[in-house]
Short mmCIF file of C-alpha atoms in Angstrom, two decimals:
data_model
loop_
_atom_site.label_atom_id
_atom_site.label_comp_id
_atom_site.label_asym_id
_atom_site.label_seq_id
_atom_site.Cartn_x
_atom_site.Cartn_y
_atom_site.Cartn_z
CA UNK A 13 -19.25 -10.06 -12.02
CA UNK A 14 -17.86 -8.17 -14.97
CA UNK A 15 -14.57 -6.37 -14.94
CA UNK A 16 -16.33 -3.00 -15.18
CA UNK A 17 -18.73 -3.73 -12.30
CA UNK A 18 -19.36 -0.77 -9.99
CA UNK A 19 -18.16 -2.91 -7.07
CA UNK A 20 -14.62 -2.90 -8.52
CA UNK A 21 -12.49 0.23 -8.56
CA UNK A 22 -9.99 0.19 -11.48
CA UNK A 23 -6.48 0.60 -10.12
CA UNK A 24 -5.53 3.45 -12.47
CA UNK A 25 -8.37 5.54 -10.95
CA UNK A 26 -7.38 5.05 -7.30
CA UNK A 27 -5.30 8.20 -6.87
CA UNK A 28 -7.66 10.42 -8.89
CA UNK A 29 -10.60 9.20 -6.82
CA UNK A 30 -9.17 10.18 -3.43
CA UNK A 31 -11.81 12.94 -2.75
CA UNK A 32 -14.66 10.45 -3.29
CA UNK A 33 -12.97 7.94 -0.99
CA UNK A 34 -12.53 10.57 1.69
CA UNK A 35 -16.16 11.64 1.42
CA UNK A 36 -17.45 8.14 2.02
CA UNK A 37 -14.90 7.69 4.81
CA UNK A 38 -16.10 10.86 6.60
CA UNK A 39 -19.71 9.64 6.39
CA UNK A 40 -18.74 6.29 7.90
CA UNK A 41 -16.73 7.94 10.69
CA UNK A 42 -19.66 10.22 11.56
CA UNK A 43 -21.88 7.15 11.95
CA UNK A 44 -19.29 5.31 14.05
CA UNK A 45 -18.56 8.29 16.31
CA UNK A 46 -21.71 7.60 18.36
CA UNK A 47 -20.71 4.00 19.09
CA UNK A 48 -18.61 4.49 22.25
CA UNK A 49 -20.91 6.91 24.14
CA UNK A 50 -24.04 4.96 23.23
CA UNK A 51 -22.39 1.71 24.30
CA UNK A 52 -21.48 3.38 27.59
CA UNK A 53 -25.17 4.30 28.07
CA UNK A 54 -26.40 0.82 27.15
CA UNK A 55 -24.07 -1.13 29.48
CA UNK A 56 -25.59 0.63 32.46
CA UNK A 57 -28.72 -1.52 32.03
CA UNK A 58 -27.87 -4.35 29.64
CA UNK A 59 -25.18 -7.03 29.92
CA UNK A 60 -22.04 -6.44 27.80
CA UNK A 61 -22.38 -9.91 26.23
CA UNK A 62 -25.93 -9.15 25.12
CA UNK A 63 -24.91 -5.77 23.68
CA UNK A 64 -21.82 -7.07 21.91
CA UNK A 65 -23.42 -10.22 20.45
CA UNK A 66 -27.10 -9.20 20.23
CA UNK A 67 -26.47 -6.19 18.02
CA UNK A 68 -24.66 -8.43 15.55
CA UNK A 69 -27.70 -10.77 15.45
CA UNK A 70 -30.04 -7.86 14.66
CA UNK A 71 -27.69 -6.58 11.97
CA UNK A 72 -27.30 -10.07 10.52
CA UNK A 73 -31.07 -10.33 10.20
CA UNK A 74 -31.16 -7.06 8.25
CA UNK A 75 -28.25 -8.25 6.13
CA UNK A 76 -29.91 -11.57 5.30
CA UNK A 77 -33.08 -9.78 4.21
CA UNK A 78 -31.11 -7.34 2.02
CA UNK A 79 -29.09 -10.15 0.39
CA UNK A 80 -32.18 -12.21 -0.28
CA UNK A 81 -34.31 -9.39 -1.65
CA UNK A 82 -31.57 -8.23 -4.05
CA UNK A 83 -30.69 -11.85 -4.99
CA UNK A 84 -26.97 -11.49 -4.41
CA UNK A 85 -24.77 -14.28 -5.74
CA UNK A 86 -22.85 -16.32 -3.18
CA UNK A 87 -19.20 -15.31 -2.67
CA UNK A 88 -16.56 -17.46 -4.27
CA UNK A 89 -14.88 -20.19 -2.22
CA UNK A 90 -11.69 -18.12 -1.83
CA UNK A 91 -13.69 -15.18 -0.42
CA UNK A 92 -15.34 -17.02 2.47
CA UNK A 93 -12.15 -17.21 4.55
CA UNK A 94 -11.50 -13.51 3.98
CA UNK A 95 -15.09 -12.77 5.06
CA UNK A 96 -14.35 -14.73 8.23
CA UNK A 97 -11.45 -12.35 8.92
CA UNK A 98 -13.83 -9.39 8.54
CA UNK A 99 -16.43 -11.08 10.74
CA UNK A 100 -13.91 -11.90 13.44
CA UNK A 101 -12.61 -8.32 13.49
CA UNK A 102 -15.56 -5.97 13.09
CA UNK A 103 -18.59 -8.16 13.82
CA UNK A 104 -17.35 -10.15 16.84
CA UNK A 105 -13.99 -8.93 18.14
CA UNK A 106 -14.30 -5.16 18.27
CA UNK A 107 -17.90 -4.95 19.61
CA UNK A 108 -17.37 -7.57 22.34
CA UNK A 109 -13.94 -6.34 23.45
CA UNK A 110 -14.89 -2.67 23.60
CA UNK A 111 -18.22 -3.36 25.30
CA UNK A 112 -16.55 -5.24 28.12
CA UNK A 113 -13.88 -2.53 28.38
CA UNK A 114 -16.52 0.20 28.65
CA UNK A 115 -17.95 -1.44 31.76
CA UNK A 116 -14.74 -0.36 33.51
CA UNK A 117 -13.68 2.89 31.83
CA UNK A 118 -15.55 6.04 30.70
CA UNK A 119 -16.32 6.89 27.08
CA UNK A 120 -13.46 9.42 26.88
CA UNK A 121 -11.02 6.69 27.85
CA UNK A 122 -12.52 4.35 25.27
CA UNK A 123 -11.94 7.00 22.59
CA UNK A 124 -8.24 6.03 22.78
CA UNK A 125 -9.20 2.94 20.78
CA UNK A 126 -10.55 5.06 17.95
CA UNK A 127 -7.42 7.18 18.00
CA UNK A 128 -5.19 4.14 17.42
CA UNK A 129 -7.29 2.52 14.69
CA UNK A 130 -6.16 4.66 11.70
CA UNK A 131 -2.48 3.96 12.27
CA UNK A 132 -3.11 0.27 12.79
CA UNK A 133 -5.31 0.09 9.66
CA UNK A 134 -2.72 1.94 7.57
CA UNK A 135 0.05 -0.46 8.61
CA UNK A 136 -2.07 -3.52 7.87
CA UNK A 137 -3.19 -2.04 4.57
CA UNK A 138 0.45 -1.67 3.53
CA UNK A 139 1.26 -5.23 4.57
CA UNK A 140 -1.85 -6.63 2.87
CA UNK A 141 -2.10 -4.60 -0.35
CA UNK A 142 1.42 -3.39 -1.09
CA UNK A 143 0.46 0.31 -0.84
CA UNK A 144 3.55 2.46 -0.41
CA UNK A 145 2.76 5.95 0.88
CA UNK A 146 5.55 8.54 0.83
CA UNK A 147 7.52 9.35 3.97
CA UNK A 148 5.50 12.53 4.60
CA UNK A 149 2.36 10.46 4.93
CA UNK A 150 3.88 8.30 7.67
CA UNK A 151 5.25 11.32 9.51
CA UNK A 152 1.90 13.11 9.46
CA UNK A 153 0.02 9.94 10.34
CA UNK A 154 2.31 9.29 13.30
CA UNK A 155 1.86 12.87 14.51
CA UNK A 156 -1.88 12.61 14.05
CA UNK A 157 -2.07 9.34 15.96
CA UNK A 158 0.07 10.78 18.78
CA UNK A 159 -2.10 13.89 18.93
CA UNK A 160 -5.31 11.86 18.95
CA UNK A 161 -4.07 9.53 21.71
CA UNK A 162 -2.78 12.44 23.77
CA UNK A 163 -6.03 14.30 23.30
CA UNK A 164 -8.19 11.37 24.42
CA UNK A 165 -5.92 10.47 27.36
CA UNK A 166 -5.72 14.06 28.57
CA UNK A 167 -9.48 14.50 28.34
CA UNK A 168 -9.98 11.27 30.24
CA UNK A 169 -7.71 12.32 33.08
CA UNK A 170 -4.75 10.17 32.10
CA UNK A 171 -4.04 6.44 32.24
CA UNK A 172 -2.18 5.15 35.29
CA UNK A 173 -0.61 1.90 34.23
CA UNK A 174 -1.96 -0.86 32.00
CA UNK A 175 -4.98 -2.72 33.36
CA UNK A 176 -7.48 -5.22 31.99
CA UNK A 177 -9.63 -2.67 30.19
CA UNK A 178 -6.59 -1.30 28.30
CA UNK A 179 -5.59 -4.79 27.19
CA UNK A 180 -9.12 -5.30 25.87
CA UNK A 181 -8.96 -1.99 24.02
CA UNK A 182 -5.57 -2.75 22.44
CA UNK A 183 -6.82 -6.15 21.30
CA UNK A 184 -9.92 -4.48 19.86
CA UNK A 185 -7.73 -2.12 17.82
CA UNK A 186 -5.77 -4.99 16.33
CA UNK A 187 -8.70 -7.19 15.30
CA UNK A 188 -10.74 -4.25 14.00
CA UNK A 189 -7.85 -2.97 11.87
CA UNK A 190 -7.55 -6.42 10.35
CA UNK A 191 -11.25 -6.40 9.56
CA UNK A 192 -11.09 -2.90 8.10
CA UNK A 193 -8.17 -3.71 5.82
CA UNK A 194 -9.56 -7.00 4.56
CA UNK A 195 -13.04 -5.55 4.24
CA UNK A 196 -11.74 -2.69 2.14
CA UNK A 197 -10.19 -5.17 -0.28
CA UNK A 198 -13.27 -7.35 -0.44
CA UNK A 199 -15.44 -4.32 -1.16
CA UNK A 200 -13.60 -3.93 -4.48
CA UNK A 201 -14.83 -7.42 -5.40
CA UNK A 202 -18.21 -7.76 -3.67
CA UNK A 203 -19.39 -4.20 -3.05
CA UNK A 204 -19.52 -2.21 0.19
CA UNK A 205 -22.84 -3.27 1.70
CA UNK A 206 -22.46 -6.79 0.36
CA UNK A 207 -19.15 -7.26 2.18
CA UNK A 208 -20.45 -6.33 5.64
CA UNK A 209 -23.70 -8.23 4.93
CA UNK A 210 -21.89 -11.50 4.14
CA UNK A 211 -19.55 -10.97 7.11
CA UNK A 212 -22.57 -10.64 9.39
CA UNK A 213 -24.09 -13.80 7.96
CA UNK A 214 -20.82 -15.68 8.50
CA UNK A 215 -20.72 -14.61 12.17
CA UNK A 216 -24.44 -15.08 12.80
CA UNK A 217 -24.34 -18.67 14.23
CA UNK A 218 -21.69 -17.84 16.81
CA UNK A 219 -23.21 -14.47 17.74
CA UNK A 220 -26.69 -15.98 18.03
CA UNK A 221 -25.34 -18.62 20.42
CA UNK A 222 -23.62 -15.98 22.56
CA UNK A 223 -26.81 -13.91 22.60
CA UNK A 224 -28.84 -16.88 23.78
CA UNK A 225 -26.32 -17.54 26.54
CA UNK A 226 -26.51 -13.91 27.69
CA UNK A 227 -30.33 -13.98 27.73
CA UNK A 228 -30.36 -17.15 29.84
CA UNK A 229 -27.84 -15.75 32.29
CA UNK A 230 -29.36 -12.27 32.52
CA UNK A 231 -32.72 -11.67 30.85
CA UNK A 232 -32.49 -8.21 29.21
CA UNK A 233 -34.49 -5.48 30.93
CA UNK A 234 -33.81 -1.80 30.35
CA UNK A 235 -35.47 1.61 29.98
CA UNK A 236 -36.36 2.95 26.51
CA UNK A 237 -33.15 5.04 26.31
CA UNK A 238 -30.97 1.96 26.65
CA UNK A 239 -32.97 0.09 24.02
CA UNK A 240 -32.70 3.09 21.68
CA UNK A 241 -28.91 3.02 22.08
CA UNK A 242 -28.92 -0.72 21.41
CA UNK A 243 -30.98 -0.17 18.24
CA UNK A 244 -28.47 2.38 16.94
CA UNK A 245 -25.55 0.10 17.70
CA UNK A 246 -27.25 -2.76 15.86
CA UNK A 247 -28.58 -0.92 12.81
CA UNK A 248 -26.02 1.85 12.25
CA UNK A 249 -22.76 1.02 14.06
CA UNK A 250 -22.98 -2.64 13.10
CA UNK A 251 -24.40 -2.36 9.62
CA UNK A 252 -25.32 0.87 7.81
CA UNK A 253 -22.13 2.71 8.81
CA UNK A 254 -20.05 0.09 6.99
CA UNK A 255 -21.84 0.86 3.71
CA UNK A 256 -20.00 4.18 3.61
CA UNK A 257 -16.79 3.18 5.41
CA UNK A 258 -15.94 0.14 3.29
CA UNK A 259 -16.77 2.01 0.10
CA UNK A 260 -14.36 4.76 1.12
CA UNK A 261 -11.62 2.22 1.86
CA UNK A 262 -12.26 0.45 -1.47
CA UNK A 263 -11.96 3.70 -3.47
CA UNK A 264 -8.82 4.44 -1.45
CA UNK A 265 -5.92 4.64 -1.30
CA UNK A 266 -6.76 2.65 1.81
CA UNK A 267 -3.83 3.84 3.93
CA UNK A 268 -4.82 7.48 3.37
CA UNK A 269 -8.59 7.13 3.73
CA UNK A 270 -8.07 5.25 7.01
CA UNK A 271 -6.56 8.40 8.52
CA UNK A 272 -9.95 10.17 8.35
CA UNK A 273 -10.80 8.19 11.46
CA UNK A 274 -8.36 10.36 13.43
CA UNK A 275 -11.20 12.87 13.83
CA UNK A 276 -13.43 10.24 15.40
CA UNK A 277 -12.12 10.79 18.98
CA UNK A 278 -13.06 14.46 18.65
CA UNK A 279 -16.60 13.55 17.60
CA UNK A 280 -16.86 10.75 20.15
CA UNK A 281 -15.90 12.91 23.09
CA UNK A 282 -18.22 15.69 21.86
CA UNK A 283 -21.16 13.27 21.86
CA UNK A 284 -20.04 11.95 25.26
CA UNK A 285 -20.18 15.51 26.60
CA UNK A 286 -23.70 16.00 25.25
CA UNK A 287 -25.07 12.58 26.20
CA UNK A 288 -23.13 11.79 29.35
CA UNK A 289 -22.35 15.24 30.68
CA UNK A 290 -18.56 15.01 30.35
CA UNK A 291 -16.88 18.42 30.44
CA UNK A 292 -15.11 19.81 27.36
CA UNK A 293 -12.19 22.02 28.36
CA UNK A 294 -9.97 24.40 26.44
CA UNK A 295 -7.43 21.58 26.18
CA UNK A 296 -10.06 19.42 24.54
CA UNK A 297 -10.83 22.10 21.93
CA UNK A 298 -7.14 22.65 21.19
CA UNK A 299 -6.47 18.94 20.96
CA UNK A 300 -9.44 18.42 18.66
CA UNK A 301 -8.21 21.19 16.35
CA UNK A 302 -4.73 19.64 16.20
CA UNK A 303 -6.15 16.21 15.36
CA UNK A 304 -8.31 17.56 12.54
CA UNK A 305 -5.44 19.55 11.00
CA UNK A 306 -3.03 16.64 11.09
CA UNK A 307 -5.63 14.21 9.76
CA UNK A 308 -6.38 16.55 6.86
CA UNK A 309 -2.67 16.93 6.08
CA UNK A 310 -2.17 13.16 6.14
CA UNK A 311 -5.12 12.38 3.88
CA UNK A 312 -4.15 15.09 1.39
CA UNK A 313 -0.55 13.85 1.08
CA UNK A 314 -0.02 11.88 -2.12
CA UNK A 315 1.65 8.52 -2.01
CA UNK A 316 3.04 6.16 -4.62
CA UNK A 317 1.72 2.64 -4.90
CA UNK A 318 3.97 -0.37 -5.07
CA UNK A 319 3.17 -3.39 -7.19
CA UNK A 320 0.04 -5.21 -6.12
CA UNK A 321 0.60 -8.48 -4.36
CA UNK A 322 -0.80 -11.55 -6.00
CA UNK A 323 -4.05 -12.73 -4.47
#
């Protein structure tokens, strides 16, 4: 791959390209915002193991076809381990953990996960890439994360204590943030859709085995609505949405673009209200407005970049 390949974003253009990065990030967030409510619909008829693993198998099949048809070169040896980090976070960890959690909690409660992801991704991006946002960015990001969590918790009726579902959700946040940060870096080298495609291929053997186990234990049988939700989770949430999201993170700066996901709880709970009949109150509208304002302020704040860490 040449130095001027479109898959690589020259470092001197990172700050000037923030609007483009944000645009791709918003498109990815819009695609992901349906994930929680549609998963909640699907788990009513399909086993969580089948949903979490089976959608990765479907997406891996699409990825393998795309990689083959376009004759993509194999990643370098040093990139395979990093692809495994992406696969473990966004292909296996997040879908499985959140799917099991959503068998116990409603979609509005699960939106807390999405509210915590931007802050976690920003922290890991700083640790991994050496990005150094200014203090205002961290203050606004912290306020946005607090507003998003408070909004989701208030809409869900509050959280009384920490139980198993919450532990699953917190673990999902951590592994997904790792996958987002590493995937954003790999996108600069491999390309956006190539990164998620190779990550799906890496995870395919394990996810196919888990899918087979779930089919043997509980043969899937569901109405058309549940299968339609599963199809969206497999094709969009698990694959096509990452085309836009990873490209936005790659254009960067990653710590700032990640904050766009603060608006995802607002979208998620809106879809949950439409699809699941959850009520949207005045508090929900006010909280959503606060989240959007703080997210916009955080993403528009300019930060300085520290020296890049050696690979």
